[in-house]
């Protein structure tokens, strides 16, 4: 899946709920940042993101062992905005936190729009069609909520265009023909040293008819998976390890799935997966993450961290398997995506702020709707 640079304008805002205000005096625009006009819809989306970020920050606060955090999610927006939370060891009023994040989101949006135009960027017909299709799909699923909140299909489309512009900027800056091109050698070195590329299979520990397994069956599935890997490791010398890995899984997994209570199909077989270091630390225990990092190309591992599945890994070399071309953009994002985002944030903060305070006051954060009624 292609990575997205515009993480500040999070897609969760489009799939969960969006802020809105149905006052008759709702403005069409709240001004501009640089030469980028900021419509009311984009302002509401950015404000919602600020509110959501404040909820995350509030719930991430550390408390004493015998204390509990308030149920911030159950508060009305007006009540939550009046709370004081601790962020980076400093106390801050939630309303100020939301306002600051709203502005940062808008500055970032303006910087993407401005940079793309200044570099002569044009969205391809394919990108436009995909953006429109994604926007329409989101709108079809949420239009009742959006209409109630004064949120239009045009804003959803604008959001999607921004995602595609940001994707394009990454290549326009750091791609082979970019203003600061990154060599293939550097990207491959980052991938080999800072990431883990694996051929991967997940065996669920629950069946179509049962959502849990006995300890006896779980132990049996574990032994069956281990036997597959033992067979592979005993026979891999001097072979095409990737082909052999697939053959051994095809031969052994049907019996494993039968034990679980499922039917094996080749759709359950191998997924190629790029695992950045940060992702390893997020999804796996420290011990499992280190075990995966220690794998050499051709080595295998078997983990059951979640308790819901057994995961089987073979560390692969995407250059040797011919999969590098499909990974290049993701590696570029992992290495330079945050750098580009930080640069765009700085550019946005330096742009002339011509936002209309009076217009923004007509779209107060206390009108945010977090759940569908």
Coordinates of C-alpha atoms in Angstrom, one line a residue:
X1 CA 0.0 0.0 0.0
X2 CA 1.3 3.4 -0.9
X3 CA 2.3 5.6 2.0
X4 CA 0.7 9.0 2.6
X5 CA 2.7 12.1 3.6
X6 CA -0.2 14.2 4.9
X7 CA -0.4 12.4 8.2
X8 CA -1.5 15.6 10.0
X9 CA -4.7 15.6 8.0
X10 CA -5.4 12.1 9.3
X11 CA -7.8 9.8 7.3
X12 CA -9.5 8.9 10.6
X13 CA -11.3 12.3 10.3
X14 CA -13.0 11.0 7.2
X15 CA -14.0 7.6 8.5
X16 CA -15.0 8.3 12.0
X17 CA -16.7 11.7 12.1
X18 CA -16.1 15.3 11.3
X19 CA -16.7 18.6 13.0
X20 CA -19.4 20.9 11.8
X21 CA -21.5 23.8 12.5
X22 CA -25.0 24.4 11.1
X23 CA -25.4 28.1 12.0
X24 CA -27.0 30.1 9.3
X25 CA -24.0 32.5 9.3
X26 CA -21.4 29.8 8.6
X27 CA -18.8 31.5 6.4
X28 CA -17.6 30.0 3.1
X29 CA -14.0 30.8 3.9
X30 CA -11.9 31.7 6.9
X31 CA -9.2 33.6 5.0
X32 CA -5.9 32.4 3.6
X33 CA -2.4 31.3 4.4
X34 CA 0.1 32.5 1.8
X35 CA -1.8 32.3 -1.5
X36 CA -3.9 29.3 -0.4
X37 CA -7.5 30.0 0.4
X38 CA -8.8 28.1 3.5
X39 CA -12.4 27.1 3.0
X40 CA -14.7 26.6 6.0
X41 CA -14.8 22.8 5.3
X42 CA -11.0 22.5 5.5
X43 CA -10.9 24.6 8.6
X44 CA -13.5 22.3 10.3
X45 CA -11.5 19.2 9.3
X46 CA -8.3 20.7 10.7
X47 CA -10.0 21.8 13.9
X48 CA -11.4 18.3 14.3
X49 CA -7.9 16.9 14.0
X50 CA -6.8 19.3 16.7
X51 CA -9.6 18.1 19.0
X52 CA -8.8 14.5 18.3
X53 CA -5.1 15.1 19.0
X54 CA -6.0 16.8 22.3
X55 CA -8.1 13.7 23.3
X56 CA -5.1 11.5 22.5
X57 CA -2.8 13.8 24.5
X58 CA -5.2 13.9 27.4
X59 CA -5.5 10.1 27.6
X60 CA -1.7 9.7 27.3
X61 CA -1.1 11.6 30.5
X62 CA 0.7 9.8 33.3
X63 CA -1.0 9.6 36.6
X64 CA -0.2 8.3 40.0
X65 CA -0.6 4.6 40.7
X66 CA -3.7 5.0 42.7
X67 CA -5.3 7.6 40.4
X68 CA -7.3 7.4 37.2
X69 CA -7.8 9.8 34.3
X70 CA -11.1 11.4 33.7
X71 CA -13.3 10.0 31.0
X72 CA -12.5 12.7 28.5
X73 CA -14.3 11.0 25.6
X74 CA -17.6 11.1 27.6
X75 CA -17.3 14.9 28.1
X76 CA -19.2 17.3 25.9
X77 CA -16.8 19.3 23.6
X78 CA -17.5 22.4 25.7
X79 CA -16.5 20.6 28.9
X80 CA -13.4 19.0 27.4
X81 CA -12.2 22.3 25.9
X82 CA -12.2 23.8 29.4
X83 CA -9.9 21.0 30.8
X84 CA -6.2 21.5 31.6
X85 CA -3.9 18.7 30.5
X86 CA -0.2 18.0 30.9
X87 CA 1.7 17.7 27.6
X88 CA 5.5 17.4 27.5
X89 CA 5.6 18.3 31.3
X90 CA 3.7 21.5 30.7
X91 CA 0.1 22.3 31.6
X92 CA -2.0 23.5 28.7
X93 CA -5.7 24.4 28.3
X94 CA -7.3 22.0 25.9
X95 CA -8.9 24.9 23.9
X96 CA -5.4 26.3 23.3
X97 CA -4.0 23.0 22.3
X98 CA -6.8 22.5 19.8
X99 CA -6.3 26.0 18.4
X100 CA -2.6 25.5 18.0
X101 CA -3.0 22.1 16.2
X102 CA -5.7 23.5 14.0
X103 CA -3.3 26.3 12.8
X104 CA -0.4 23.8 12.3
X105 CA -2.7 21.6 10.2
X106 CA -3.8 24.5 8.1
X107 CA -0.2 25.7 7.6
X108 CA 0.9 22.3 6.5
X109 CA -2.0 22.0 4.1
X110 CA -1.1 25.4 2.6
X111 CA 2.5 24.5 2.3
X112 CA 1.7 21.3 0.4
X113 CA -0.6 23.3 -1.9
X114 CA 2.0 26.0 -2.5
X115 CA 5.0 23.8 -2.9
X116 CA 3.2 21.6 -5.4
X117 CA 2.2 24.6 -7.5
X118 CA 5.6 26.3 -7.3
X119 CA 7.3 23.1 -8.5
X120 CA 5.0 22.9 -11.5
X121 CA 3.2 19.9 -10.2
X122 CA 0.1 18.6 -11.9
X123 CA -2.0 15.6 -10.7
X124 CA -2.2 12.9 -13.3
X125 CA -5.5 11.8 -14.6
X126 CA -5.0 8.5 -12.7
X127 CA -4.5 10.4 -9.4
X128 CA -7.5 12.7 -10.0
X129 CA -9.7 9.7 -10.8
X130 CA -8.5 7.8 -7.8
X131 CA -9.0 10.8 -5.5
X132 CA -12.5 11.4 -6.8
X133 CA -13.4 7.7 -6.4
X134 CA -12.0 7.6 -2.8
X135 CA -13.9 10.8 -2.0
X136 CA -17.1 9.5 -3.4
X137 CA -16.8 6.3 -1.5
X138 CA -16.2 8.1 1.8
X139 CA -19.1 10.5 1.0
X140 CA -21.5 7.6 0.2
X141 CA -20.7 6.0 3.6
X142 CA -21.0 9.2 5.6
X143 CA -23.1 11.7 3.7
X144 CA -25.9 11.9 6.3
X145 CA -23.4 12.9 9.0
X146 CA -21.6 15.3 6.7
X147 CA -24.8 17.0 5.5
X148 CA -25.9 17.5 9.1
X149 CA -22.6 19.1 10.0
X150 CA -22.5 21.2 6.8
X151 CA -19.6 19.2 5.4
X152 CA -19.5 18.8 1.6
X153 CA -18.3 16.3 -0.9
X154 CA -16.1 19.1 -2.4
X155 CA -14.1 19.2 0.9
X156 CA -13.6 15.5 0.9
X157 CA -12.4 15.7 -2.7
X158 CA -10.1 18.6 -1.7
X159 CA -8.7 16.5 1.1
X160 CA -8.0 13.6 -1.3
X161 CA -6.3 15.8 -3.8
X162 CA -4.0 17.1 -1.0
X163 CA -3.0 13.5 -0.2
X164 CA -2.0 12.9 -3.8
X165 CA -0.1 16.2 -4.0
X166 CA 1.9 15.2 -1.0
X167 CA 2.7 11.8 -2.4
X168 CA 3.9 13.5 -5.6
X169 CA 6.0 16.0 -3.7
X170 CA 8.0 13.2 -2.1
X171 CA 9.1 12.0 -5.5
X172 CA 9.5 15.6 -6.9
X173 CA 12.0 16.3 -4.1
X174 CA 13.7 13.1 -3.4
X175 CA 12.9 10.9 -6.4
X176 CA 15.4 10.1 -9.3
X177 CA 14.5 13.3 -11.1
X178 CA 13.8 15.4 -8.0
X179 CA 15.5 18.5 -6.7
X180 CA 17.4 16.5 -4.1
X181 CA 17.6 13.0 -5.6
X182 CA 18.4 10.1 -3.4
X183 CA 20.5 7.4 -5.0
X184 CA 19.4 3.9 -5.3
X185 CA 22.4 2.8 -3.4
X186 CA 21.5 5.0 -0.4
X187 CA 17.9 3.7 -0.4
X188 CA 18.9 0.1 -0.6
X189 CA 21.4 0.6 2.2
X190 CA 18.7 2.1 4.4
X191 CA 16.4 -0.8 3.6
X192 CA 19.0 -3.4 4.4
X193 CA 20.3 -1.8 7.5
X194 CA 17.2 -0.1 9.1
X195 CA 14.3 -2.2 7.9
X196 CA 13.3 -5.9 7.7
X197 CA 11.9 -7.3 4.5
X198 CA 10.2 -10.6 5.1
X199 CA 8.0 -13.2 3.4
X200 CA 5.4 -13.8 6.0
X201 CA 2.5 -16.0 6.8
X202 CA -0.1 -15.6 9.6
X203 CA -1.9 -18.7 10.9
X204 CA -5.0 -17.7 12.9
X205 CA -5.6 -19.5 16.1
X206 CA -9.4 -19.6 15.7
X207 CA -11.6 -21.3 13.2
X208 CA -14.7 -20.4 11.2
X209 CA -16.9 -22.2 13.8
X210 CA -14.9 -21.5 16.9
X211 CA -13.3 -18.3 18.2
X212 CA -10.9 -19.9 20.6
X213 CA -8.9 -23.1 20.7
X214 CA -8.1 -25.5 23.5
X215 CA -4.5 -25.4 24.9
X216 CA -4.0 -28.9 23.4
X217 CA -4.9 -27.7 19.9
X218 CA -2.8 -24.6 20.2
X219 CA 0.1 -26.7 21.2
X220 CA -0.5 -29.0 18.3
X221 CA -0.7 -26.1 15.8
X222 CA 2.6 -24.7 17.3
X223 CA 4.3 -28.1 16.8
X224 CA 3.0 -28.4 13.2
X225 CA 4.3 -24.9 12.3
X226 CA 7.6 -25.7 13.9
X227 CA 7.8 -28.9 11.9
X228 CA 7.3 -27.0 8.7
X229 CA 10.2 -24.6 9.5
X230 CA 12.4 -27.5 10.7
X231 CA 11.8 -29.2 7.4
X232 CA 12.6 -26.1 5.5
X233 CA 15.8 -25.3 7.4
X234 CA 17.1 -28.8 7.1
X235 CA 16.8 -28.7 3.3
X236 CA 17.5 -25.1 2.3
X237 CA 21.3 -25.3 1.6
X238 CA 22.1 -24.9 -2.0
X239 CA 18.4 -24.2 -3.0
X240 CA 16.3 -21.3 -4.0
X241 CA 15.2 -20.6 -0.5
X242 CA 12.2 -18.5 -1.5
X243 CA 10.8 -21.2 -3.8
X244 CA 11.5 -23.9 -1.1
X245 CA 9.8 -21.8 1.6
X246 CA 6.7 -21.6 -0.5
X247 CA 6.7 -25.3 -1.3
X248 CA 7.1 -26.3 2.3
X249 CA 4.3 -24.0 3.4
X250 CA 2.0 -25.3 0.6
X251 CA 2.7 -28.9 1.8
X252 CA 2.4 -28.3 5.5
X253 CA -0.2 -25.6 6.1
X254 CA -3.3 -27.6 5.0
X255 CA -2.9 -29.9 8.0
X256 CA -2.3 -26.9 10.3
X257 CA -5.5 -25.2 9.1
X258 CA -7.4 -28.5 9.5
X259 CA -6.3 -28.6 13.2
X260 CA -7.5 -25.0 13.6
X261 CA -10.8 -25.8 11.9
X262 CA -10.3 -23.8 8.7
X263 CA -9.7 -24.7 5.1
X264 CA -6.3 -23.6 3.6
X265 CA -6.2 -21.8 0.3
X266 CA -3.3 -20.3 -1.5
X267 CA -4.7 -16.9 -0.7
X268 CA -3.5 -17.6 2.8
X269 CA 0.0 -18.2 1.7
X270 CA 2.9 -15.7 1.6
X271 CA 2.7 -11.9 2.0
X272 CA 5.8 -9.8 1.3
X273 CA 6.1 -7.2 4.0
X274 CA 8.5 -4.3 4.8
X275 CA 8.9 -3.8 8.5
X276 CA 10.6 -0.5 9.6
X277 CA 12.3 -0.6 13.0
X278 CA 9.6 1.6 14.6
X279 CA 6.9 -0.8 13.4
X280 CA 8.7 -3.8 15.0
X281 CA 8.8 -2.0 18.3
X282 CA 5.1 -1.1 18.0
X283 CA 3.7 -4.5 17.2
X284 CA 6.0 -6.9 18.9
X285 CA 7.4 -7.5 22.4
X286 CA 11.0 -6.3 22.9
X287 CA 12.3 -9.9 22.8
X288 CA 10.4 -10.7 19.6
X289 CA 11.5 -7.4 17.9
X290 CA 15.1 -8.2 18.7
X291 CA 14.7 -11.8 17.4
X292 CA 13.4 -10.5 14.1
X293 CA 16.2 -7.9 13.8
X294 CA 18.7 -10.6 14.3
X295 CA 17.5 -12.6 11.3
X296 CA 19.9 -12.9 8.3
X297 CA 18.6 -13.3 4.8
X298 CA 17.3 -16.9 4.5
X299 CA 16.7 -17.2 8.3
X300 CA 13.2 -18.0 9.7
X301 CA 11.3 -17.2 12.9
X302 CA 8.0 -18.1 14.4
X303 CA 6.2 -15.8 16.8
X304 CA 2.9 -15.9 18.7
X305 CA 2.9 -12.6 20.4
X306 CA -0.8 -11.7 19.9
X307 CA -2.2 -15.0 21.2
X308 CA -4.6 -15.0 18.2
X309 CA -2.2 -16.2 15.5
X310 CA 1.1 -17.8 14.8
X311 CA 3.3 -15.7 12.5
X312 CA 6.0 -17.3 10.4
X313 CA 8.8 -15.2 8.9
X314 CA 11.5 -15.7 6.3
X315 CA 13.9 -12.8 6.0
X316 CA 14.2 -12.0 2.3
X317 CA 16.3 -9.9 0.0
X318 CA 13.9 -7.9 -2.3
X319 CA 16.7 -7.2 -4.7
X320 CA 17.4 -10.9 -5.2
X321 CA 13.7 -11.7 -5.4
X322 CA 13.0 -8.9 -7.9
X323 CA 10.7 -7.1 -5.5
X324 CA 12.8 -3.9 -5.1
X325 CA 10.9 -1.7 -7.6
X326 CA 7.7 -2.2 -5.8
X327 CA 9.3 -1.2 -2.5
X328 CA 11.2 1.8 -3.5
X329 CA 8.5 4.4 -2.8
X330 CA 7.8 2.9 0.7
X331 CA 11.5 2.9 1.6
X332 CA 11.8 6.5 0.3
X333 CA 8.8 7.4 2.5
X334 CA 10.2 5.7 5.6
X335 CA 13.6 7.5 5.2
X336 CA 12.6 10.9 3.9
X337 CA 8.8 11.2 4.6
X338 CA 9.3 12.8 8.0
X339 CA 12.0 15.1 6.7
X340 CA 9.7 16.4 4.0
X341 CA 6.9 16.8 6.5
X342 CA 9.1 18.8 8.8
X343 CA 10.3 21.0 6.0
X344 CA 6.7 21.6 4.9
X345 CA 5.7 22.5 8.4
X346 CA 8.4 25.1 8.6
X347 CA 7.4 26.5 5.2
X348 CA 3.8 26.8 6.3
X349 CA 4.7 28.5 9.6
X350 CA 6.7 31.1 7.6
X351 CA 3.8 31.9 5.2
X352 CA 1.7 35.0 5.7
X353 CA -1.2 34.2 8.0
X354 CA -4.4 36.0 6.7
X355 CA -6.9 34.0 8.6
X356 CA -10.1 35.8 9.6
X357 CA -10.6 35.6 13.4
X358 CA -14.2 36.7 13.1
X359 CA -15.0 34.0 10.6
X360 CA -13.3 31.3 12.7
X361 CA -15.3 32.3 15.7
X362 CA -18.4 31.4 13.8
X363 CA -17.0 27.8 13.6
X364 CA -16.3 27.1 17.3
X365 CA -14.7 23.9 18.4
X366 CA -17.5 23.4 21.0
X367 CA -19.8 22.5 18.0
X368 CA -17.7 19.5 17.1
X369 CA -19.6 16.3 16.7
X370 CA -17.6 13.2 17.7
X371 CA -20.3 10.5 17.2
X372 CA -23.2 10.0 14.9
X373 CA -26.5 10.6 16.8

